[in-house]
């Protein structure tokens, strides 16, 4: 599988005459090699040159993991003295013939530390930001990846239902968040959650990215709950909205509009459609209900090994959707000082429209 992925990488790089690519630990690094390395202050760089044996620069004490890897990676290691770094980088760059080459880098990942070490070790190499080429690589998921995402969604949903049974009016947002975090772990999420849950009640919910605070759940509130699990490296990212006690008719109405917009966005997620069609479909429903000015963000984002990755469901994105692409559909209405509501599902593009990995009801959950 990893040999296939390297072939895909080189064919994408070929289109723009790159000779190879340099990665530090992160989603793409793991996608290409199956290796998991923690990113700390010590520089770790994977050099993938077309027609060359892969090279990995890393601390000596972490080289053991390479024994089980099937990609025949050649390692260049250093001890705990940072003074060794420049020399080890130089040896690695020479070994893989980096001089005068054009190498792709990920602008959101590679750090200044590694970039400077590479540039100093091989001054004639051009390291060029290549998100256009690299972004497409992980977008279409295979069946194995989708199975992991489905499991991540299932864990998150089970955790949410278990949390609902344990929360009450009067609890603070933080108390609700801690209950949800505990349930995510109990239900089998990897401990490195895609993000910590958002629990935003009453007027706080008008901020789409609110942090849980000390506000207590109060009768009449809508409460936005946005959370996700990770399973074998793949993320889910779900939002449901709770109604606490009796809520105003306007809030009931807004909830129906957002559920309708969520459905319209999912239906539009057909292969061959453009990404903006998903945004347009969801936004149209909210515009028609005269809440357009209160839907202040894009309709969704790609989801996979990272919680935000391409493709992005914006009104400007003309990218064609292809089978196996995975992303969120998450319209919302946010009225400052009053209330907020969002409903977020995780979708796989199929011929006939979006297949949903999430199955919790989209209605308000009553507590
Ligand atoms: Co979310
Ligand atoms: Co999201």
Tab-separated table of C-alpha atoms and ligand atoms in Angstrom:
chain	number	residue	atom	x	y	z
A	1	UNK	CA	0.000	0.000	0.000
A	2	UNK	CA	2.727	2.501	0.930
A	3	UNK	CA	4.651	1.737	-2.275
A	4	UNK	CA	1.458	2.641	-4.172
A	5	UNK	CA	1.113	5.875	-2.272
A	6	UNK	CA	4.710	6.834	-3.039
A	7	UNK	CA	4.017	6.184	-6.725
A	8	UNK	CA	0.997	8.477	-6.508
A	9	UNK	CA	3.147	11.143	-4.835
A	10	UNK	CA	5.808	10.998	-7.548
A	11	UNK	CA	3.219	11.154	-10.326
A	12	UNK	CA	1.652	14.261	-8.740
A	13	UNK	CA	5.084	15.854	-8.331
A	14	UNK	CA	5.975	14.995	-11.948
A	15	UNK	CA	3.239	17.265	-13.235
A	16	UNK	CA	5.202	20.258	-12.020
A	17	UNK	CA	8.701	18.864	-12.500
A	18	UNK	CA	9.503	18.369	-8.841
A	19	UNK	CA	12.342	15.910	-8.163
A	20	UNK	CA	11.067	14.957	-4.747
A	21	UNK	CA	9.552	16.180	-1.507
A	22	UNK	CA	10.558	16.771	2.118
A	23	UNK	CA	8.159	16.073	4.993
A	24	UNK	CA	8.236	16.330	8.767
A	25	UNK	CA	6.014	14.119	10.978
A	26	UNK	CA	2.329	14.783	10.429
A	27	UNK	CA	-0.604	13.446	8.449
A	28	UNK	CA	1.118	13.237	5.055
A	29	UNK	CA	4.268	11.687	6.550
A	30	UNK	CA	2.158	8.941	8.155
A	31	UNK	CA	-0.026	8.534	5.064
A	32	UNK	CA	3.031	7.881	2.911
A	33	UNK	CA	5.020	5.648	5.274
A	34	UNK	CA	2.720	4.265	7.971
A	35	UNK	CA	5.207	5.642	10.500
A	36	UNK	CA	4.088	7.635	13.539
A	37	UNK	CA	6.584	10.049	15.003
A	38	UNK	CA	5.846	12.645	17.630
A	39	UNK	CA	6.804	16.132	16.536
A	40	UNK	CA	9.001	17.763	19.147
A	41	UNK	CA	11.872	20.241	19.025
A	42	UNK	CA	14.254	17.695	17.491
A	43	UNK	CA	14.267	17.949	13.693
A	44	UNK	CA	12.941	14.900	11.826
A	45	UNK	CA	12.794	15.033	8.053
A	46	UNK	CA	11.767	12.482	5.447
A	47	UNK	CA	13.360	13.033	2.034
A	48	UNK	CA	11.582	11.341	-0.837
A	49	UNK	CA	13.473	11.646	-4.124
A	50	UNK	CA	12.130	10.136	-7.313
A	51	UNK	CA	14.123	6.955	-8.100
A	52	UNK	CA	15.963	7.214	-4.773
A	53	UNK	CA	15.830	5.225	-1.575
A	54	UNK	CA	13.761	7.169	1.003
A	55	UNK	CA	15.885	8.938	3.614
A	56	UNK	CA	14.870	9.811	7.160
A	57	UNK	CA	16.806	12.128	9.473
A	58	UNK	CA	15.885	11.457	13.110
A	59	UNK	CA	17.191	11.011	16.671
A	60	UNK	CA	19.113	7.794	17.259
A	61	UNK	CA	16.756	6.641	20.028
A	62	UNK	CA	13.773	6.718	17.655
A	63	UNK	CA	15.342	4.707	14.844
A	64	UNK	CA	14.022	1.392	16.197
A	65	UNK	CA	10.596	1.961	14.654
A	66	UNK	CA	12.106	1.682	11.189
A	67	UNK	CA	12.800	-2.038	11.635
A	68	UNK	CA	9.197	-3.045	10.875
A	69	UNK	CA	8.798	-0.618	7.993
A	70	UNK	CA	8.718	-2.105	4.482
A	71	UNK	CA	9.842	0.947	2.498
A	72	UNK	CA	13.585	0.290	2.921
A	73	UNK	CA	14.156	3.715	4.442
A	74	UNK	CA	17.787	4.736	5.016
A	75	UNK	CA	18.195	6.537	8.334
A	76	UNK	CA	20.599	9.292	9.330
A	77	UNK	CA	20.624	9.676	13.098
A	78	UNK	CA	22.000	12.044	15.699
A	79	UNK	CA	22.388	11.979	19.489
A	80	UNK	CA	21.180	14.542	22.017
A	81	UNK	CA	23.716	17.201	21.022
A	82	UNK	CA	22.119	19.678	18.571
A	83	UNK	CA	25.592	20.563	17.255
A	84	UNK	CA	25.407	17.272	15.321
A	85	UNK	CA	22.375	18.348	13.295
A	86	UNK	CA	24.101	20.279	10.461
A	87	UNK	CA	26.515	17.458	9.692
A	88	UNK	CA	23.818	14.778	9.728
A	89	UNK	CA	21.633	16.891	7.454
A	90	UNK	CA	24.553	17.344	5.091
A	91	UNK	CA	25.237	13.592	4.921
A	92	UNK	CA	21.557	12.832	4.330
A	93	UNK	CA	21.218	15.449	1.581
A	94	UNK	CA	24.358	14.211	-0.176
A	95	UNK	CA	23.262	10.595	0.077
A	96	UNK	CA	19.973	11.318	-1.686
A	97	UNK	CA	21.497	13.617	-4.310
A	98	UNK	CA	19.638	16.737	-3.315
A	99	UNK	CA	22.022	19.216	-4.983
A	100	UNK	CA	20.435	21.401	-7.718
A	101	UNK	CA	17.064	19.673	-7.331
A	102	UNK	CA	13.549	21.073	-6.932
A	103	UNK	CA	11.834	19.697	-3.824
A	104	UNK	CA	8.229	20.126	-2.723
A	105	UNK	CA	7.353	21.108	0.847
A	106	UNK	CA	4.069	21.445	2.748
A	107	UNK	CA	3.609	25.095	3.725
A	108	UNK	CA	1.354	24.296	6.685
A	109	UNK	CA	3.689	21.687	8.119
A	110	UNK	CA	7.413	22.159	7.530
A	111	UNK	CA	8.914	24.383	10.206
A	112	UNK	CA	11.536	27.083	9.852
A	113	UNK	CA	13.891	24.886	11.916
A	114	UNK	CA	13.908	22.035	9.370
A	115	UNK	CA	13.785	24.335	6.354
A	116	UNK	CA	16.899	26.245	7.509
A	117	UNK	CA	18.808	23.020	8.225
A	118	UNK	CA	17.933	21.719	4.754
A	119	UNK	CA	18.842	24.992	3.048
A	120	UNK	CA	22.178	25.173	4.862
A	121	UNK	CA	22.994	21.529	4.113
A	122	UNK	CA	22.106	21.828	0.442
A	123	UNK	CA	22.172	25.487	-0.713
A	124	UNK	CA	21.608	24.665	-4.377
A	125	UNK	CA	18.310	22.859	-3.754
A	126	UNK	CA	15.079	24.779	-4.286
A	127	UNK	CA	12.456	24.003	-1.627
A	128	UNK	CA	9.122	25.138	-2.993
A	129	UNK	CA	5.725	25.243	-1.336
A	130	UNK	CA	3.551	22.721	-3.163
A	131	UNK	CA	0.112	22.631	-1.587
A	132	UNK	CA	-1.630	22.491	-4.982
A	133	UNK	CA	0.165	19.224	-5.833
A	134	UNK	CA	0.226	17.673	-2.359
A	135	UNK	CA	-3.303	18.634	-1.298
A	136	UNK	CA	-4.937	16.375	-3.858
A	137	UNK	CA	-3.048	13.305	-2.628
A	138	UNK	CA	-5.086	12.482	0.484
A	139	UNK	CA	-8.456	13.789	-0.699
A	140	UNK	CA	-10.030	10.639	-2.164
A	141	UNK	CA	-10.178	8.050	0.587
A	142	UNK	CA	-9.996	4.315	-0.065
A	143	UNK	CA	-12.375	1.820	1.561
A	144	UNK	CA	-9.999	1.163	4.456
A	145	UNK	CA	-9.788	4.848	5.285
A	146	UNK	CA	-13.559	5.304	5.037
A	147	UNK	CA	-14.075	2.338	7.389
A	148	UNK	CA	-11.874	4.090	9.975
A	149	UNK	CA	-13.795	7.341	9.552
A	150	UNK	CA	-17.086	5.487	9.966
A	151	UNK	CA	-15.765	3.996	13.197
A	152	UNK	CA	-14.595	7.445	14.399
A	153	UNK	CA	-18.122	8.758	13.750
A	154	UNK	CA	-19.688	5.800	15.578
A	155	UNK	CA	-17.474	6.296	18.645
A	156	UNK	CA	-18.325	10.000	18.748
A	157	UNK	CA	-22.057	9.340	18.452
A	158	UNK	CA	-22.085	6.689	21.178
A	159	UNK	CA	-20.100	8.999	23.450
A	160	UNK	CA	-22.589	11.828	22.830
A	161	UNK	CA	-25.584	9.657	23.742
A	162	UNK	CA	-23.838	8.457	26.920
A	163	UNK	CA	-23.047	12.084	27.814
A	164	UNK	CA	-26.694	13.128	27.289
A	165	UNK	CA	-27.795	10.602	29.905
A	166	UNK	CA	-25.453	12.204	32.455
A	167	UNK	CA	-26.010	15.947	32.009
A	168	UNK	CA	-28.624	18.228	33.586
A	169	UNK	CA	-29.835	21.804	33.583
A	170	UNK	CA	-27.537	23.935	35.796
A	171	UNK	CA	-24.267	22.234	34.821
A	172	UNK	CA	-21.563	24.501	33.440
A	173	UNK	CA	-20.342	24.221	29.852
A	174	UNK	CA	-17.021	22.910	31.182
A	175	UNK	CA	-18.761	20.194	33.220
A	176	UNK	CA	-20.627	19.065	30.098
A	177	UNK	CA	-17.374	19.129	28.091
A	178	UNK	CA	-15.560	17.021	30.676
A	179	UNK	CA	-18.363	14.448	30.608
A	180	UNK	CA	-18.137	14.262	26.812
A	181	UNK	CA	-14.340	13.936	26.893
A	182	UNK	CA	-14.599	11.067	29.395
A	183	UNK	CA	-17.185	9.294	27.238
A	184	UNK	CA	-15.072	9.687	24.092
A	185	UNK	CA	-12.197	7.882	25.802
A	186	UNK	CA	-14.491	5.209	27.280
A	187	UNK	CA	-15.997	4.535	23.863
A	188	UNK	CA	-12.632	4.014	22.211
A	189	UNK	CA	-11.422	7.296	20.754
A	190	UNK	CA	-7.669	7.655	20.337
A	191	UNK	CA	-6.596	10.078	23.101
A	192	UNK	CA	-5.428	12.737	20.637
A	193	UNK	CA	-8.911	14.043	19.859
A	194	UNK	CA	-9.331	15.989	16.610
A	195	UNK	CA	-10.143	18.957	18.895
A	196	UNK	CA	-11.598	19.479	22.372
A	197	UNK	CA	-15.410	19.636	22.391
A	198	UNK	CA	-17.173	22.961	21.951
A	199	UNK	CA	-20.058	23.376	24.409
A	200	UNK	CA	-21.625	26.800	23.803
A	201	UNK	CA	-24.867	27.712	25.564
A	202	UNK	CA	-27.359	30.547	25.146
A	203	UNK	CA	-25.731	33.691	23.715
A	204	UNK	CA	-22.307	31.978	23.769
A	205	UNK	CA	-23.524	29.728	20.948
A	206	UNK	CA	-23.586	32.749	18.624
A	207	UNK	CA	-19.781	32.350	18.453
A	208	UNK	CA	-19.153	29.371	16.114
A	209	UNK	CA	-15.778	28.524	17.752
A	210	UNK	CA	-16.558	29.245	21.414
A	211	UNK	CA	-14.570	27.555	24.192
A	212	UNK	CA	-16.539	25.892	27.018
A	213	UNK	CA	-16.711	28.245	30.011
A	214	UNK	CA	-18.424	28.673	33.367
A	215	UNK	CA	-21.878	29.535	32.028
A	216	UNK	CA	-24.570	27.177	33.335
A	217	UNK	CA	-27.131	25.472	31.094
A	218	UNK	CA	-30.316	27.436	31.596
A	219	UNK	CA	-33.914	26.767	30.619
A	220	UNK	CA	-34.641	28.427	27.266
A	221	UNK	CA	-31.083	27.894	25.914
A	222	UNK	CA	-29.925	26.340	22.720
A	223	UNK	CA	-26.576	24.602	23.314
A	224	UNK	CA	-24.210	23.907	20.422
A	225	UNK	CA	-22.197	20.720	20.993
A	226	UNK	CA	-19.372	20.213	18.458
A	227	UNK	CA	-17.101	17.251	19.065
A	228	UNK	CA	-15.170	14.486	17.360
A	229	UNK	CA	-13.331	11.232	17.930
A	230	UNK	CA	-10.188	9.874	16.322
A	231	UNK	CA	-9.852	6.218	15.382
A	232	UNK	CA	-6.601	4.764	14.046
A	233	UNK	CA	-5.614	8.265	12.994
A	234	UNK	CA	-8.890	9.257	11.262
A	235	UNK	CA	-11.249	11.959	12.533
A	236	UNK	CA	-14.925	12.594	12.940
A	237	UNK	CA	-16.331	16.087	13.507
A	238	UNK	CA	-20.009	16.329	14.450
A	239	UNK	CA	-22.311	19.053	15.756
A	240	UNK	CA	-25.740	18.721	17.314
A	241	UNK	CA	-27.758	21.334	19.168
A	242	UNK	CA	-29.538	20.805	22.477
A	243	UNK	CA	-32.674	22.602	23.650
A	244	UNK	CA	-32.853	23.183	27.401
A	245	UNK	CA	-36.450	23.145	28.687
A	246	UNK	CA	-38.938	25.340	26.836
A	247	UNK	CA	-37.381	27.404	24.044
A	248	UNK	CA	-38.776	30.375	22.092
A	249	UNK	CA	-40.674	29.651	18.841
A	250	UNK	CA	-38.016	31.579	16.856
A	251	UNK	CA	-35.393	29.082	18.045
A	252	UNK	CA	-37.554	26.104	17.070
A	253	UNK	CA	-37.961	27.655	13.626
A	254	UNK	CA	-34.220	28.327	13.227
A	255	UNK	CA	-33.494	24.698	14.126
A	256	UNK	CA	-35.783	23.494	11.346
A	257	UNK	CA	-34.151	25.814	8.810
A	258	UNK	CA	-30.645	24.621	9.691
A	259	UNK	CA	-31.701	20.957	9.515
A	260	UNK	CA	-33.148	21.659	6.069
A	261	UNK	CA	-29.939	23.404	4.961
A	262	UNK	CA	-27.841	20.489	6.247
A	263	UNK	CA	-29.947	18.075	4.201
A	264	UNK	CA	-29.696	20.204	1.048
A	265	UNK	CA	-25.894	20.377	1.381
A	266	UNK	CA	-25.605	16.604	1.694
A	267	UNK	CA	-27.819	15.949	-1.325
A	268	UNK	CA	-25.580	18.255	-3.399
A	269	UNK	CA	-22.438	16.236	-2.551
A	270	UNK	CA	-22.524	14.184	-5.765
A	271	UNK	CA	-19.469	13.177	-7.710
A	272	UNK	CA	-19.081	15.533	-10.679
A	273	UNK	CA	-20.604	18.501	-8.838
A	274	UNK	CA	-18.362	21.358	-7.763
A	275	UNK	CA	-17.588	22.081	-4.106
A	276	UNK	CA	-19.356	25.441	-4.298
A	277	UNK	CA	-22.607	23.644	-5.170
A	278	UNK	CA	-22.647	22.159	-1.653
A	279	UNK	CA	-22.192	25.606	-0.124
A	280	UNK	CA	-24.782	27.119	-2.473
A	281	UNK	CA	-27.387	24.446	-1.675
A	282	UNK	CA	-27.105	24.842	2.090
A	283	UNK	CA	-26.828	28.634	1.957
A	284	UNK	CA	-29.843	28.959	-0.338
A	285	UNK	CA	-32.133	27.416	2.303
A	286	UNK	CA	-30.906	29.826	4.987
A	287	UNK	CA	-31.035	32.830	2.628
A	288	UNK	CA	-34.613	32.014	1.661
A	289	UNK	CA	-35.578	32.055	5.343
A	290	UNK	CA	-34.017	35.543	5.685
A	291	UNK	CA	-31.231	34.348	7.998
A	292	UNK	CA	-28.507	34.631	5.342
A	293	UNK	CA	-26.579	37.334	7.209
A	294	UNK	CA	-26.372	35.048	10.249
A	295	UNK	CA	-24.737	32.111	8.433
A	296	UNK	CA	-21.249	33.533	8.736
A	297	UNK	CA	-18.922	30.667	7.732
A	298	UNK	CA	-18.353	28.201	4.895
A	299	UNK	CA	-20.611	25.138	4.725
A	300	UNK	CA	-17.878	22.589	5.376
A	301	UNK	CA	-14.290	21.383	5.238
A	302	UNK	CA	-12.493	18.231	4.201
A	303	UNK	CA	-12.029	15.634	6.926
A	304	UNK	CA	-9.667	12.680	7.211
A	305	UNK	CA	-6.343	12.337	8.989
A	306	UNK	CA	-6.716	16.039	9.749
A	307	UNK	CA	-9.850	17.695	11.044
A	308	UNK	CA	-9.553	20.551	8.544
A	309	UNK	CA	-8.108	19.563	5.183
A	310	UNK	CA	-9.076	20.068	1.546
A	311	UNK	CA	-11.562	20.186	-0.091
A	312	UNK	CA	-13.282	23.228	1.419
A	313	UNK	CA	-16.997	23.811	0.810
A	314	UNK	CA	-16.946	27.521	0.036
A	315	UNK	CA	-18.906	29.578	-2.457
A	316	UNK	CA	-15.707	30.140	-4.483
A	317	UNK	CA	-14.308	26.604	-4.684
A	318	UNK	CA	-14.747	25.301	-8.232
A	319	UNK	CA	-13.013	21.977	-7.513
A	320	UNK	CA	-14.893	18.995	-8.918
A	321	UNK	CA	-16.039	16.543	-6.246
A	322	UNK	CA	-14.886	12.963	-6.780
A	323	UNK	CA	-16.039	9.679	-5.299
A	324	UNK	CA	-14.347	8.999	-1.969
A	325	UNK	CA	-13.778	12.624	-0.993
A	326	UNK	CA	-14.862	13.195	2.620
A	327	UNK	CA	-15.956	16.416	4.256
A	328	UNK	CA	-18.331	18.031	6.709
A	329	UNK	CA	-21.635	19.721	5.942
A	330	UNK	CA	-22.256	22.128	8.814
A	331	UNK	CA	-24.572	25.053	8.194
A	332	UNK	CA	-25.518	27.252	11.134
A	333	UNK	CA	-27.382	30.371	12.204
A	334	UNK	CA	-25.699	32.679	14.721
A	335	UNK	CA	-27.604	35.703	16.032
A	336	UNK	CA	-25.209	37.802	18.145
A	337	UNK	CA	-26.229	38.236	21.762
A	338	UNK	CA	-29.126	35.784	21.357
A	339	UNK	CA	-28.529	32.252	20.147
A	340	UNK	CA	-26.654	29.939	17.822
A	341	UNK	CA	-27.390	26.643	16.162
A	342	UNK	CA	-25.353	24.321	13.941
A	343	UNK	CA	-25.887	20.812	12.587
A	344	UNK	CA	-22.780	19.064	11.265
A	345	UNK	CA	-22.565	15.722	9.499
A	346	UNK	CA	-19.673	13.845	7.879
A	347	UNK	CA	-20.160	12.905	4.258
A	348	UNK	CA	-18.491	10.735	1.607
A	349	UNK	CA	-18.991	11.731	-2.032
A	350	UNK	CA	-20.753	9.018	-4.021
A	351	UNK	CA	-22.148	8.888	-7.561
A	352	UNK	CA	-25.688	9.508	-6.382
A	353	UNK	CA	-25.003	12.099	-3.655
A	354	UNK	CA	-23.372	12.335	-0.246
A	355	UNK	CA	-23.280	9.190	1.882
A	356	UNK	CA	-23.526	10.138	5.523
A	357	UNK	CA	-21.124	8.588	8.044
A	358	UNK	CA	-23.126	10.153	10.868
A	359	UNK	CA	-26.619	8.992	11.773
A	360	UNK	CA	-27.756	10.839	14.927
A	361	UNK	CA	-31.104	12.610	14.405
A	362	UNK	CA	-30.747	16.222	13.229
A	363	UNK	CA	-33.592	17.501	15.416
A	364	UNK	CA	-32.890	19.352	18.633
A	365	UNK	CA	-32.006	17.055	21.543
A	366	UNK	CA	-34.201	17.977	24.527
A	367	UNK	CA	-32.838	18.112	28.032
B	1	LIG	CO1	-17.198	20.632	14.135
B	2	LIG	CO1	-16.233	21.007	11.291
